[in-house]
Short mmCIF file of C-alpha atoms in Angstrom, two decimals:
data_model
loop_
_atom_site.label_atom_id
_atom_site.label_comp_id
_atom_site.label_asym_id
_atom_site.label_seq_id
_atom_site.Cartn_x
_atom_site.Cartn_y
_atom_site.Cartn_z
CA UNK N 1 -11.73 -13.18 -4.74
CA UNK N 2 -10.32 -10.14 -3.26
CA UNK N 3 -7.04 -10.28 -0.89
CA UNK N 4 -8.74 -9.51 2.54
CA UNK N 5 -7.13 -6.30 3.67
CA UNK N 6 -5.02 -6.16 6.78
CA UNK N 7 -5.77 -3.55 9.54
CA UNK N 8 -3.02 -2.66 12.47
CA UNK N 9 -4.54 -0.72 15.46
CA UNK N 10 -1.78 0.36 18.03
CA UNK N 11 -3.32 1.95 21.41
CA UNK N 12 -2.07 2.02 24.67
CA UNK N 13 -5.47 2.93 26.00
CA UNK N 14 -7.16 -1.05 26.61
CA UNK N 15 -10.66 -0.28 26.35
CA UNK N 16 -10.55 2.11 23.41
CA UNK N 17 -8.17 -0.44 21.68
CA UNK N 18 -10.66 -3.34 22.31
CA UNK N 19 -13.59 -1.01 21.27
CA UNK N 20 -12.33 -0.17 18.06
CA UNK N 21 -11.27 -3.20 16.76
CA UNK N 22 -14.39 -4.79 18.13
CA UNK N 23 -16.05 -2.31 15.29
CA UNK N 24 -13.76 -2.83 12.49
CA UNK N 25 -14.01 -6.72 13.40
CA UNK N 26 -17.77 -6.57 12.91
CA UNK N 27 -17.33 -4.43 10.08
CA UNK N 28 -15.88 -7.65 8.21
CA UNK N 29 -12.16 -6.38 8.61
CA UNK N 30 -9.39 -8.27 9.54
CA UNK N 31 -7.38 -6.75 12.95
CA UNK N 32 -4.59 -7.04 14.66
CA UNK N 33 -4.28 -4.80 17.99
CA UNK N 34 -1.42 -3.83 20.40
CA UNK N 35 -1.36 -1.78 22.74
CA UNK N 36 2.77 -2.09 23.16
CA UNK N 37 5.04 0.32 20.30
CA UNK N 38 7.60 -2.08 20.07
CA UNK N 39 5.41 -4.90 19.83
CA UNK N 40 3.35 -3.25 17.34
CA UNK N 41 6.70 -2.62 15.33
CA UNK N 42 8.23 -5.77 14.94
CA UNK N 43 4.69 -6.90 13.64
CA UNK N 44 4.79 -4.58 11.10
CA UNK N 45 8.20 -5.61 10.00
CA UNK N 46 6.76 -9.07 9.48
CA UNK N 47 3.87 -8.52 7.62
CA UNK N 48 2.17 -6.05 5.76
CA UNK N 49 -0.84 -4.14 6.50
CA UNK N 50 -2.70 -2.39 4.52
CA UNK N 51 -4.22 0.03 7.11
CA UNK N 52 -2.22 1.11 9.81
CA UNK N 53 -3.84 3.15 12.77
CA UNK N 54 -1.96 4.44 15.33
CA UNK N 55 -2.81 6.71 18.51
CA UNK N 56 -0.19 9.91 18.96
CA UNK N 57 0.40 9.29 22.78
CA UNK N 58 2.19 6.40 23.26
CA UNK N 59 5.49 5.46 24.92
CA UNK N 60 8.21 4.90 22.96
CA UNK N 61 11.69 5.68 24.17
CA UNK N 62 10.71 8.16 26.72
CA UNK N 63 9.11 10.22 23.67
CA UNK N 64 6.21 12.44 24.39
CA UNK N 65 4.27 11.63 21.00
CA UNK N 66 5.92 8.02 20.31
CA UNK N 67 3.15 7.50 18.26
CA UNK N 68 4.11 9.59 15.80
CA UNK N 69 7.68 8.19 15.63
CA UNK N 70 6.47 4.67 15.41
CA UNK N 71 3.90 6.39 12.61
CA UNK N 72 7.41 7.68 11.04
CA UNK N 73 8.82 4.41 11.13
CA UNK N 74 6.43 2.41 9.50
CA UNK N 75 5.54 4.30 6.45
CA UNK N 76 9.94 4.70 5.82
CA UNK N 77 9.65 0.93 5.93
CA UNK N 78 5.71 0.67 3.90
CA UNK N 79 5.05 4.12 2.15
CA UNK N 80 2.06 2.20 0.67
CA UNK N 81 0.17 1.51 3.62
CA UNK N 82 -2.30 3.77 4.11
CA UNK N 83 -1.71 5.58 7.95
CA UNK N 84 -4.74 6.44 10.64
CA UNK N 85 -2.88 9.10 12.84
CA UNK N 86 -5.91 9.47 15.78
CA UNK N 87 -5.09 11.24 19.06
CA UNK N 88 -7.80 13.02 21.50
CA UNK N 89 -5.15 16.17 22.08
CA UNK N 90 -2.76 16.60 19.32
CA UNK N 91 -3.66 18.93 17.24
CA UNK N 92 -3.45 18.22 13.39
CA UNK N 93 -0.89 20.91 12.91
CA UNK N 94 1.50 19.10 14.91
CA UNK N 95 0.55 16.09 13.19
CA UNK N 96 1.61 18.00 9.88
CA UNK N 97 4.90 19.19 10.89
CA UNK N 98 6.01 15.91 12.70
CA UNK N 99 4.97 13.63 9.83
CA UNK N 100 5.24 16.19 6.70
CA UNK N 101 1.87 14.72 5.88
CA UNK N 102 0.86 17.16 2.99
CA UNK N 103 3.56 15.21 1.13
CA UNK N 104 2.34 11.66 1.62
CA UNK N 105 -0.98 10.88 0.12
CA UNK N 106 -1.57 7.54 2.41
CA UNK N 107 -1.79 9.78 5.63
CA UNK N 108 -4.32 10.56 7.67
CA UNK N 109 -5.19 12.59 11.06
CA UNK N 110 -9.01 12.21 13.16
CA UNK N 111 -9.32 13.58 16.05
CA UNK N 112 -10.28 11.25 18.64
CA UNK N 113 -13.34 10.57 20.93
CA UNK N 114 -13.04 9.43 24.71
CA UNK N 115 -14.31 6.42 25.58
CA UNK N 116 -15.80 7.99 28.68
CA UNK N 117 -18.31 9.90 26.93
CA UNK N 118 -19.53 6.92 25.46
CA UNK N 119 -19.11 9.05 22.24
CA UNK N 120 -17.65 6.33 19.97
CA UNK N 121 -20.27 6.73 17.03
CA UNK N 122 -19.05 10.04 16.45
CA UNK N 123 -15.35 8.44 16.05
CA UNK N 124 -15.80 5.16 14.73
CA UNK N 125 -17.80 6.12 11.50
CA UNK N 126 -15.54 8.63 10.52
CA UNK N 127 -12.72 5.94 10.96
CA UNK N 128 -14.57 3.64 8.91
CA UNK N 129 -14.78 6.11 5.80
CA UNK N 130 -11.12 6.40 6.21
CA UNK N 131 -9.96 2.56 6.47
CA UNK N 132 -12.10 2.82 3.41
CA UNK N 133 -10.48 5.57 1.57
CA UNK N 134 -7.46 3.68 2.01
CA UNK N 135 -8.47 0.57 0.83
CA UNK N 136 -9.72 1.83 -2.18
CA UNK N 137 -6.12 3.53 -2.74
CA UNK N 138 -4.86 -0.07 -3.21
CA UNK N 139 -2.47 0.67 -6.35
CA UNK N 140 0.07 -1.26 -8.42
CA UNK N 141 2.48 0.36 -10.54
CA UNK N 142 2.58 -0.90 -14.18
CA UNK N 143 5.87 -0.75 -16.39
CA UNK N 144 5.46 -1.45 -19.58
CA UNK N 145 6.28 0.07 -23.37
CA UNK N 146 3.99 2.79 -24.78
CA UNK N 147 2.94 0.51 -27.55
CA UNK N 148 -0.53 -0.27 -28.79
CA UNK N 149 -0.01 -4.20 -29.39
CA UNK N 150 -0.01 -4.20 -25.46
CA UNK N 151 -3.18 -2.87 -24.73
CA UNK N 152 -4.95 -6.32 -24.82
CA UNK N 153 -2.37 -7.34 -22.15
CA UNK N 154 -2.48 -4.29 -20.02
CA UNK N 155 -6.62 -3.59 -20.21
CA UNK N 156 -7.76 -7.79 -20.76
CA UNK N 157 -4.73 -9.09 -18.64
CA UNK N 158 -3.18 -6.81 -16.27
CA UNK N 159 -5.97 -4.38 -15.66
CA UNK N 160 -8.14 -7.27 -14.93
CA UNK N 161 -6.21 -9.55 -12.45
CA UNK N 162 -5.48 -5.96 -10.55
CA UNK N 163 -9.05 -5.29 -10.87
CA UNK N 164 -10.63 -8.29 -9.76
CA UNK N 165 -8.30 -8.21 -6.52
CA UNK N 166 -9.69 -5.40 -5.65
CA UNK N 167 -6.70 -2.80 -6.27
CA UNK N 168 -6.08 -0.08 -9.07
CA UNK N 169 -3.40 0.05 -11.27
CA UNK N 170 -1.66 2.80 -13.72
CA UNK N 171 1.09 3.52 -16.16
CA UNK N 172 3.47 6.42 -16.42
CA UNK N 173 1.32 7.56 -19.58
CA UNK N 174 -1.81 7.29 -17.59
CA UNK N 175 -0.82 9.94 -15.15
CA UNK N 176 -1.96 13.43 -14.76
CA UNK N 177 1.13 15.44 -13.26
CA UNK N 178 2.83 18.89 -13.50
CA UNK N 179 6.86 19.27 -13.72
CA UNK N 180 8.97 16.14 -14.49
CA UNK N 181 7.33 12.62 -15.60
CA UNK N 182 10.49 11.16 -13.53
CA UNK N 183 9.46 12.83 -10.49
CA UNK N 184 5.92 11.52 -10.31
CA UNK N 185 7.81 7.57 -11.61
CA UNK N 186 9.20 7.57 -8.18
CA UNK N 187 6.29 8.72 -6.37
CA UNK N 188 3.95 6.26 -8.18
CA UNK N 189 6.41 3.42 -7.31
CA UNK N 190 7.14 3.88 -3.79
CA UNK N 191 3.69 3.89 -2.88
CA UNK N 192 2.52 1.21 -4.77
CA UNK N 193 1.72 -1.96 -2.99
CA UNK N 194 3.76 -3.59 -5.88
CA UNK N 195 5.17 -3.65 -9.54
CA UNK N 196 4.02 -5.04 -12.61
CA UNK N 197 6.76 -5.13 -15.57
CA UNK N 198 6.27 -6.55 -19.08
CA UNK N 199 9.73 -7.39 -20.37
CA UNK N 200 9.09 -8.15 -23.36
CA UNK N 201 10.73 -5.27 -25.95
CA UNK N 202 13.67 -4.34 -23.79
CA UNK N 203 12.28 -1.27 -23.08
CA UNK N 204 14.77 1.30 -21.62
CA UNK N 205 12.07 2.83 -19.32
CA UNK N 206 10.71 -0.43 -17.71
CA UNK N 207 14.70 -1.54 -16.74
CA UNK N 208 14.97 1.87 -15.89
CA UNK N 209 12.09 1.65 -13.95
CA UNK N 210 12.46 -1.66 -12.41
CA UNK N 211 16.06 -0.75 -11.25
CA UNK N 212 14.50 2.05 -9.41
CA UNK N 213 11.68 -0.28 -7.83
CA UNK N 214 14.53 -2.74 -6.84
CA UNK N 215 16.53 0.00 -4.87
CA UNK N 216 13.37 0.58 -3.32
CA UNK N 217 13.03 -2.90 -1.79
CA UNK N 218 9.33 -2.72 -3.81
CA UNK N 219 8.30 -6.38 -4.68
CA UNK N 220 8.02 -6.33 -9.02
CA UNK N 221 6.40 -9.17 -10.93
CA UNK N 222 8.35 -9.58 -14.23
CA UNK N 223 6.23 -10.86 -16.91
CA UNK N 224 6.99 -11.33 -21.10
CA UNK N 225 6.51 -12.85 -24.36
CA UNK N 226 9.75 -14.34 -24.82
CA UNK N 227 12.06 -15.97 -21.55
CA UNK N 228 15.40 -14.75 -23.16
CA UNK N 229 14.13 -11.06 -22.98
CA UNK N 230 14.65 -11.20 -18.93
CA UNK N 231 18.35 -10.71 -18.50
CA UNK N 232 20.07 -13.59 -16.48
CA UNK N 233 20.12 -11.85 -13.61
CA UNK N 234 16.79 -11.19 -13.46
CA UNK N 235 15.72 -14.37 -13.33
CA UNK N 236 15.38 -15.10 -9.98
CA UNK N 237 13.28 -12.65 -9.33
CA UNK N 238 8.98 -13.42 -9.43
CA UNK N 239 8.12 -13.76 -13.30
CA UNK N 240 5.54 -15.63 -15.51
CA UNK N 241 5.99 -16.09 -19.34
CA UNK N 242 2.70 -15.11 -21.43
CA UNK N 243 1.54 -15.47 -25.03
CA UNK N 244 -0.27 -12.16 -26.14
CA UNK N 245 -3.44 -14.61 -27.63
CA UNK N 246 -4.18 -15.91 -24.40
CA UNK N 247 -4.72 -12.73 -22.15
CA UNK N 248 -7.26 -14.53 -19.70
CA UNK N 249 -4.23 -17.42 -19.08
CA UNK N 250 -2.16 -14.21 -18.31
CA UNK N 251 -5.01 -12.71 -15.63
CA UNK N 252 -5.02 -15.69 -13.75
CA UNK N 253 -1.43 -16.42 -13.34
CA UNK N 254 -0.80 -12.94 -12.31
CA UNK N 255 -3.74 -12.88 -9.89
CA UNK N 256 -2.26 -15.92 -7.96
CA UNK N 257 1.60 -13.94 -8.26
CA UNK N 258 -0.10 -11.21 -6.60
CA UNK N 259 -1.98 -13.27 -3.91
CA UNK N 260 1.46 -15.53 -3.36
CA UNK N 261 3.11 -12.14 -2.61
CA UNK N 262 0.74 -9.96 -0.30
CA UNK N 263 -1.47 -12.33 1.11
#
């Protein structure tokens, strides 16, 4: 069973607030609304969502577009929720240089439709492809040795809990970039919804790697073969010990680990 994705929908304007998420509610989606920055905030801070949509125009500390600031906010805190910028004057270009949005691949502008006009098809379907888009951007980040004795364990045990959740996952040697590998590491981990790490050979690049994810404040799921492969003070961290026959025993316990931590 799929985790079932979290939408926030900020909006200061009532009845456009309560029209939307009347849509996305009937659309099968779970929302939570605000029409209140701060409130909308300190929400975010206690839970993740996977969609976040936000309206330019509202107040926030006396700022003119406080929607983008609160916009700013939350993707410093979750770059791997996927942002809805909407706003019925901003233009996108403003959009782009508030929010640097060329640079972030979870980021989104749509222009939106007053509810006066009684226009809200012409808004609410293109929303809908985008909520979407970003669900289907779900992604975990998967650190493990470029060895071919682990591609039962990545393809039959990883691969498939991720899979089966409804998310995508990749390795570093799985990725199509230009310039440095290490470059494209730390883009892959900081907007992953979460880390996967097989511990098992004491590969430099996963501690490398998981170091990184740690400094990040990214949630990583340490798995292995062998219990004394973790170092001690890793152990406190989430982590399941596999055996490399039983691949399906693997799937399972990592689709509850991932459940347990973003459910």
């Amino acid at each position: 069973m799929a985790i079932i994705p979290k939408i926030l929908l900020i909006d200061d304007d009532v009845e456009f607030n309560a029209s939307v998420k009347n849509f996305l509610q009937a659309a099968n989606y779970h929302v939570t609304s605000f029409i209140n920055a701060n409130e909308a905030l300190m929400a975010s801070r206690e839970e993740f969502f996977d969609i976040v949509i936000c309206d330019v125009y509202i107040p926030f500390y006396g700022m003119e577009v406080g929607g983008l600031e609160v916009a700013k906010i939350i993707i410093e805190k979750n770059p791997a929720c996927f942002v809805i910028i909407i706003s019925q004057y901003a233009s996108a270009s403003l959009f782009n240089k508030f929010l640097k949005a060329p640079s972030n691949r979870n980021l989104r502008y749509l222009e939106k439709t007053p509810i006066v006009e009684r226009q809200l098809s012409e808004f609410n379907e293109p929303l809908l492809n985008l909520v979407r888009e970003g669900l289907n951007s779900k992604f975990i980040f998967v650190c493990m040795p470029y060895d071919d004795k682990f591609n039962d364990v990545y393809e039959l045990g990883i691969r498939g809990a991720v899979t089966e959740l409804g998310f995508t996952c990749m390795k570093a040697n799985e990725m199509q970039y230009t310039g440095g590998i290490i470059q494209k590491v730390y883009e892959s981990i900081n907007t992953a919804h979460l880390i996967i790490a097989d511990m098992t050979d004491e590969d430099p690049n996963v501690f490398y790697e998981v170091g990184y994810a740690h400094a990040m404040g990214k949630d990583v799921i340490l798995i292995t073969q062998n219990a004394d492969k973790i170092l001690t003070n890793l152990r406190n961290f989430v982590h399941t010990i596999y055996d490399s026959s039983k691949v399906r025993v693997l799937k399972e316990n990592l689709k509850q680990k991932i459940q347990e931590l973003l459910s």
